[in-house]
Amino acid sequence: SQTIHQWPATLVQPVGSPLSLECTVEGTSNPNLYWYRQAAGRGLQLLFYSVGIGQISSEVPQNLSASRPQDRQFILSSKKLLLSDSGFYLCAWSRTGPYEQCFGPGTRLTVT
Amino acid sequence: SQQGEEDPQALSIQEGENATMNCSYKTSINNLQWYRQNSGRGLVHLILIRSNEREKHSGRLRVTLDTSKKSSSLLITASRAADTASYFCATDALYTGTASKLTFGTGTRLQVTL
């Protein structure tokens, strides 16, 4: 069966510090991968998606970037965090095409 | 912007009652999906209904889709305390790529009391 991992679970970082969140998927190959952010009490906003190694599409302009160095690894990064980057970050995967997505447990990021 | 908007924002019912949540959206879709989120956790996929389907069932869940009104509803029958969670609809917009670009609503917070 497929599983998706995210780490860390929680993170407190000062403004201006770098960020690296990692997501890995097991039990499938060539998945579509997604990064979402959820503000408190709100729905999810799609940040990035990837249909293959090195292929990244950005949905909203922001202070973040994403990379996919391996087939089942998706990384969310920032060179300098802003207060507005605080939130709950969720990684997800899906099969190629219009299918449901499977979400990881999320990382709660607090920028102080 | 959020394409899906759920109604109501919050719903409190007693165990055994039915819970109905509604979702409206604005543009043409491939499919509409419903997810559940327990507090502070990741989302769990509940059901996917394609644009050419009108109704779908999964256990105690019943989803309807009216593409002419651009709306969907999620019915949870015989609710249980364990159903307490936030429920989100997500629309998968029509486009030519191979990814599933979901747009989520703001969710309905369901509280089921004993």
mmCIF file of C-alpha atoms in Angstrom:
data_model
loop_
_atom_site.group_PDB
_atom_site.id
_atom_site.type_symbol
_atom_site.label_atom_id
_atom_site.label_comp_id
_atom_site.label_asym_id
_atom_site.label_seq_id
_atom_site.Cartn_x
_atom_site.Cartn_y
_atom_site.Cartn_z
ATOM 1 C CA SER A 1 0.000 0.000 0.000
ATOM 2 C CA GLN A 2 1.025 3.591 -0.498
ATOM 3 C CA THR A 3 2.128 5.850 2.330
ATOM 4 C CA ILE A 4 3.138 9.483 2.445
ATOM 5 C CA HIS A 5 5.472 10.992 5.001
ATOM 6 C CA GLN A 6 6.104 14.584 5.985
ATOM 7 C CA TRP A 7 8.595 16.025 8.397
ATOM 8 C CA PRO A 8 8.976 17.738 10.668
ATOM 9 C CA ALA A 9 5.529 17.665 12.272
ATOM 10 C CA THR A 10 5.989 21.081 13.861
ATOM 11 C CA LEU A 11 8.508 23.828 13.306
ATOM 12 C CA VAL A 12 9.109 27.223 14.872
ATOM 13 C CA GLN A 13 11.425 29.448 12.878
ATOM 14 C CA PRO A 14 12.450 33.117 13.196
ATOM 15 C CA VAL A 15 11.705 35.618 10.460
ATOM 16 C CA GLY A 16 14.460 35.661 7.870
ATOM 17 C CA SER A 17 15.585 32.078 8.463
ATOM 18 C CA PRO A 18 15.565 29.413 5.723
ATOM 19 C CA LEU A 19 13.018 26.638 5.435
ATOM 20 C CA SER A 20 13.081 23.095 4.136
ATOM 21 C CA LEU A 21 10.091 20.773 4.436
ATOM 22 C CA GLU A 22 10.305 17.289 3.031
ATOM 23 C CA CYS A 23 7.682 14.919 1.716
ATOM 24 C CA THR A 24 8.226 11.357 0.526
ATOM 25 C CA VAL A 25 5.864 8.793 -0.924
ATOM 26 C CA GLU A 26 6.228 5.018 -0.737
ATOM 27 C CA GLY A 27 4.548 2.248 -2.651
ATOM 28 C CA THR A 28 3.952 3.988 -5.959
ATOM 29 C CA SER A 29 5.959 5.305 -8.871
ATOM 30 C CA ASN A 30 5.696 8.502 -10.919
ATOM 31 C CA PRO A 31 3.092 10.088 -8.661
ATOM 32 C CA ASN A 32 1.804 13.615 -9.079
ATOM 33 C CA LEU A 33 2.911 15.559 -6.013
ATOM 34 C CA TYR A 34 1.373 18.658 -4.434
ATOM 35 C CA TRP A 35 2.118 21.221 -1.727
ATOM 36 C CA TYR A 36 -0.763 23.030 -0.031
ATOM 37 C CA ARG A 37 -0.945 25.633 2.708
ATOM 38 C CA GLN A 38 -3.846 25.925 5.111
ATOM 39 C CA ALA A 39 -4.348 29.097 7.113
ATOM 40 C CA ALA A 40 -6.080 28.766 10.485
ATOM 41 C CA GLY A 41 -9.765 27.873 10.061
ATOM 42 C CA ARG A 42 -9.565 27.984 6.282
ATOM 43 C CA GLY A 43 -9.446 25.687 3.307
ATOM 44 C CA LEU A 44 -6.340 24.591 1.484
ATOM 45 C CA GLN A 45 -4.509 26.658 -1.091
ATOM 46 C CA LEU A 46 -2.510 24.845 -3.754
ATOM 47 C CA LEU A 47 1.048 26.181 -3.811
ATOM 48 C CA PHE A 48 2.960 23.859 -6.158
ATOM 49 C CA TYR A 49 2.447 20.678 -8.070
ATOM 50 C CA SER A 50 4.774 18.346 -9.942
ATOM 51 C CA VAL A 51 4.065 15.722 -12.584
ATOM 52 C CA GLY A 52 7.655 14.426 -12.729
ATOM 53 C CA ILE A 53 11.248 14.799 -11.563
ATOM 54 C CA GLY A 54 12.399 18.390 -11.958
ATOM 55 C CA GLN A 55 8.965 19.535 -13.182
ATOM 56 C CA ILE A 56 7.459 22.130 -10.862
ATOM 57 C CA SER A 57 4.427 24.317 -11.450
ATOM 58 C CA SER A 58 3.688 27.239 -9.168
ATOM 59 C CA GLU A 59 0.121 28.255 -8.534
ATOM 60 C CA VAL A 60 0.588 31.442 -6.549
ATOM 61 C CA PRO A 61 3.452 33.945 -6.412
ATOM 62 C CA GLN A 62 5.091 33.813 -3.018
ATOM 63 C CA ASN A 63 8.185 33.563 -0.925
ATOM 64 C CA LEU A 64 8.420 29.785 -1.346
ATOM 65 C CA SER A 65 9.869 27.387 -3.884
ATOM 66 C CA ALA A 66 9.568 23.659 -4.494
ATOM 67 C CA SER A 67 11.839 20.996 -5.901
ATOM 68 C CA ARG A 68 11.504 17.358 -6.856
ATOM 69 C CA PRO A 69 14.986 15.818 -6.866
ATOM 70 C CA GLN A 70 13.714 12.231 -6.925
ATOM 71 C CA ASP A 71 10.557 10.561 -8.199
ATOM 72 C CA ARG A 72 8.956 10.240 -4.777
ATOM 73 C CA GLN A 73 10.482 13.208 -2.978
ATOM 74 C CA PHE A 74 9.041 16.702 -2.884
ATOM 75 C CA ILE A 75 10.685 19.561 -1.005
ATOM 76 C CA LEU A 76 9.270 22.954 -0.052
ATOM 77 C CA SER A 77 11.823 25.666 0.623
ATOM 78 C CA SER A 78 12.317 29.292 1.423
ATOM 79 C CA LYS A 79 15.502 31.331 1.613
ATOM 80 C CA LYS A 80 14.040 33.866 4.073
ATOM 81 C CA LEU A 81 10.822 33.231 5.950
ATOM 82 C CA LEU A 82 8.184 35.914 6.461
ATOM 83 C CA LEU A 83 5.599 36.086 9.236
ATOM 84 C CA SER A 84 2.928 35.460 6.604
ATOM 85 C CA ASP A 85 4.497 32.080 5.808
ATOM 86 C CA SER A 86 3.085 30.659 9.037
ATOM 87 C CA GLY A 87 0.510 27.950 8.485
ATOM 88 C CA PHE A 88 -0.171 24.276 8.127
ATOM 89 C CA TYR A 89 1.628 22.777 5.133
ATOM 90 C CA LEU A 90 0.300 19.633 3.565
ATOM 91 C CA CYS A 91 1.852 17.410 0.961
ATOM 92 C CA ALA A 92 -0.289 15.143 -1.198
ATOM 93 C CA TRP A 93 0.096 12.672 -4.042
ATOM 94 C CA SER A 94 -2.196 11.330 -6.721
ATOM 95 C CA ARG A 95 -2.082 9.095 -9.729
ATOM 96 C CA THR A 96 -1.708 10.755 -13.099
ATOM 97 C CA GLY A 97 -5.040 12.240 -14.142
ATOM 98 C CA PRO A 98 -8.159 13.552 -12.373
ATOM 99 C CA TYR A 99 -8.093 11.351 -9.287
ATOM 100 C CA GLU A 100 -8.347 11.766 -5.558
ATOM 101 C CA GLN A 101 -5.355 12.933 -3.593
ATOM 102 C CA CYS A 102 -3.806 11.293 -0.552
ATOM 103 C CA PHE A 103 -2.498 13.687 2.049
ATOM 104 C CA GLY A 104 0.369 13.512 4.469
ATOM 105 C CA PRO A 105 0.029 14.385 8.161
ATOM 106 C CA GLY A 106 1.153 17.990 7.640
ATOM 107 C CA THR A 107 3.745 20.343 9.119
ATOM 108 C CA ARG A 108 2.667 23.194 11.336
ATOM 109 C CA LEU A 109 5.034 26.102 10.747
ATOM 110 C CA THR A 110 5.131 29.090 13.057
ATOM 111 C CA VAL A 111 7.297 32.009 12.010
ATOM 112 C CA THR A 112 8.156 34.273 14.946
ATOM 113 C CA SER B 1 -9.746 32.639 -4.755
ATOM 114 C CA GLN B 2 -11.682 29.786 -3.210
ATOM 115 C CA GLN B 3 -13.899 28.207 -5.816
ATOM 116 C CA GLY B 4 -15.797 25.942 -3.469
ATOM 117 C CA GLU B 5 -17.858 27.479 -0.716
ATOM 118 C CA GLU B 6 -19.404 25.240 1.889
ATOM 119 C CA ASP B 7 -22.592 25.902 3.748
ATOM 120 C CA PRO B 8 -23.095 25.929 6.663
ATOM 121 C CA GLN B 9 -19.752 26.969 8.114
ATOM 122 C CA ALA B 10 -20.560 25.056 11.293
ATOM 123 C CA LEU B 11 -23.097 22.373 12.132
ATOM 124 C CA SER B 12 -23.910 20.822 15.498
ATOM 125 C CA ILE B 13 -26.113 17.723 15.684
ATOM 126 C CA GLN B 14 -26.796 14.835 18.001
ATOM 127 C CA GLU B 15 -25.595 11.314 17.407
ATOM 128 C CA GLY B 16 -27.963 9.404 15.169
ATOM 129 C CA GLU B 17 -29.130 12.459 13.247
ATOM 130 C CA ASN B 18 -28.267 13.132 9.622
ATOM 131 C CA ALA B 19 -25.864 15.886 8.621
ATOM 132 C CA THR B 20 -26.088 17.707 5.307
ATOM 133 C CA MET B 21 -23.406 20.002 3.944
ATOM 134 C CA ASN B 22 -23.571 21.958 0.732
ATOM 135 C CA CYS B 23 -20.921 23.199 -1.644
ATOM 136 C CA SER B 24 -21.143 25.711 -4.468
ATOM 137 C CA TYR B 25 -18.542 26.382 -7.130
ATOM 138 C CA LYS B 26 -18.062 28.691 -10.055
ATOM 139 C CA THR B 27 -16.373 27.072 -13.060
ATOM 140 C CA SER B 28 -16.608 23.875 -15.092
ATOM 141 C CA ILE B 29 -15.136 20.828 -13.428
ATOM 142 C CA ASN B 30 -13.783 17.333 -14.120
ATOM 143 C CA ASN B 31 -14.980 16.117 -10.770
ATOM 144 C CA LEU B 32 -15.817 17.231 -7.257
ATOM 145 C CA GLN B 33 -14.337 15.614 -4.198
ATOM 146 C CA TRP B 34 -15.151 15.630 -0.498
ATOM 147 C CA TYR B 35 -12.491 15.373 2.175
ATOM 148 C CA ARG B 36 -12.543 15.147 5.930
ATOM 149 C CA GLN B 37 -10.024 16.671 8.328
ATOM 150 C CA ASN B 38 -9.743 15.945 12.002
ATOM 151 C CA SER B 39 -8.333 18.810 14.014
ATOM 152 C CA GLY B 40 -4.679 19.398 13.248
ATOM 153 C CA ARG B 41 -4.400 16.424 10.926
ATOM 154 C CA GLY B 42 -4.085 15.738 7.240
ATOM 155 C CA LEU B 43 -7.080 15.366 4.967
ATOM 156 C CA VAL B 44 -8.742 12.064 4.220
ATOM 157 C CA HIS B 45 -10.480 11.516 0.905
ATOM 158 C CA LEU B 46 -14.122 10.509 1.280
ATOM 159 C CA ILE B 47 -15.697 10.398 -2.138
ATOM 160 C CA LEU B 48 -15.187 11.592 -5.717
ATOM 161 C CA ILE B 49 -18.077 12.325 -8.057
ATOM 162 C CA ARG B 50 -17.417 12.956 -11.733
ATOM 163 C CA SER B 51 -19.099 15.714 -13.702
ATOM 164 C CA ASN B 52 -21.281 13.213 -15.576
ATOM 165 C CA GLU B 53 -22.563 11.614 -12.360
ATOM 166 C CA ARG B 54 -25.483 12.908 -10.315
ATOM 167 C CA GLU B 55 -25.324 10.825 -7.154
ATOM 168 C CA LYS B 56 -22.860 8.560 -5.433
ATOM 169 C CA HIS B 57 -22.927 6.499 -2.248
ATOM 170 C CA SER B 58 -20.216 5.181 0.019
ATOM 171 C CA GLY B 59 -21.310 3.568 3.266
ATOM 172 C CA ARG B 60 -23.159 6.229 5.282
ATOM 173 C CA LEU B 61 -22.173 8.952 2.800
ATOM 174 C CA ARG B 62 -24.310 10.191 -0.058
ATOM 175 C CA VAL B 63 -23.070 12.861 -2.445
ATOM 176 C CA THR B 64 -25.096 14.624 -5.098
ATOM 177 C CA LEU B 65 -23.865 16.861 -7.886
ATOM 178 C CA ASP B 66 -25.900 19.359 -9.895
ATOM 179 C CA THR B 67 -23.653 20.814 -12.590
ATOM 180 C CA SER B 68 -26.411 23.123 -13.857
ATOM 181 C CA LYS B 69 -26.498 24.811 -10.452
ATOM 182 C CA LYS B 70 -22.801 24.259 -9.819
ATOM 183 C CA SER B 71 -23.526 22.740 -6.445
ATOM 184 C CA SER B 72 -22.999 19.548 -4.482
ATOM 185 C CA SER B 73 -24.195 18.168 -1.187
ATOM 186 C CA LEU B 74 -22.750 15.662 1.255
ATOM 187 C CA LEU B 75 -25.142 13.735 3.461
ATOM 188 C CA ILE B 76 -23.871 11.736 6.410
ATOM 189 C CA THR B 77 -26.591 9.460 7.726
ATOM 190 C CA ALA B 78 -26.889 8.171 11.295
ATOM 191 C CA SER B 79 -24.010 10.339 12.476
ATOM 192 C CA ARG B 80 -21.606 9.225 15.175
ATOM 193 C CA ALA B 81 -19.423 11.168 17.573
ATOM 194 C CA ALA B 82 -16.435 9.958 15.535
ATOM 195 C CA ASP B 83 -17.782 11.914 12.542
ATOM 196 C CA THR B 84 -16.839 15.148 14.317
ATOM 197 C CA ALA B 85 -14.419 16.869 11.940
ATOM 198 C CA SER B 86 -14.190 19.535 9.254
ATOM 199 C CA TYR B 87 -15.473 18.603 5.823
ATOM 200 C CA PHE B 88 -14.188 20.192 2.635
ATOM 201 C CA CYS B 89 -15.341 20.065 -0.924
ATOM 202 C CA ALA B 90 -12.714 20.399 -3.627
ATOM 203 C CA THR B 91 -13.237 20.959 -7.315
ATOM 204 C CA ASP B 92 -10.945 19.568 -9.990
ATOM 205 C CA ALA B 93 -11.101 22.109 -12.770
ATOM 206 C CA LEU B 94 -11.136 21.294 -16.438
ATOM 207 C CA TYR B 95 -7.729 21.745 -18.006
ATOM 208 C CA THR B 96 -5.433 19.835 -20.334
ATOM 209 C CA GLY B 97 -2.694 18.817 -17.929
ATOM 210 C CA THR B 98 -2.240 15.529 -16.092
ATOM 211 C CA ALA B 99 -2.235 16.816 -12.522
ATOM 212 C CA SER B 100 -5.327 17.107 -10.364
ATOM 213 C CA LYS B 101 -5.478 20.793 -9.489
ATOM 214 C CA LEU B 102 -7.930 20.936 -6.626
ATOM 215 C CA THR B 103 -9.515 24.134 -5.344
ATOM 216 C CA PHE B 104 -10.806 23.760 -1.812
ATOM 217 C CA GLY B 105 -13.663 25.465 -0.061
ATOM 218 C CA THR B 106 -13.441 26.873 3.439
ATOM 219 C CA GLY B 107 -15.081 23.828 5.005
ATOM 220 C CA THR B 108 -17.941 22.900 7.304
ATOM 221 C CA ARG B 109 -17.095 22.137 10.917
ATOM 222 C CA LEU B 110 -19.321 19.296 12.076
ATOM 223 C CA GLN B 111 -19.809 18.595 15.773
ATOM 224 C CA VAL B 112 -21.673 15.426 16.715
ATOM 225 C CA THR B 113 -22.645 15.194 20.362
ATOM 226 C CA LEU B 114 -23.763 12.171 22.357
#
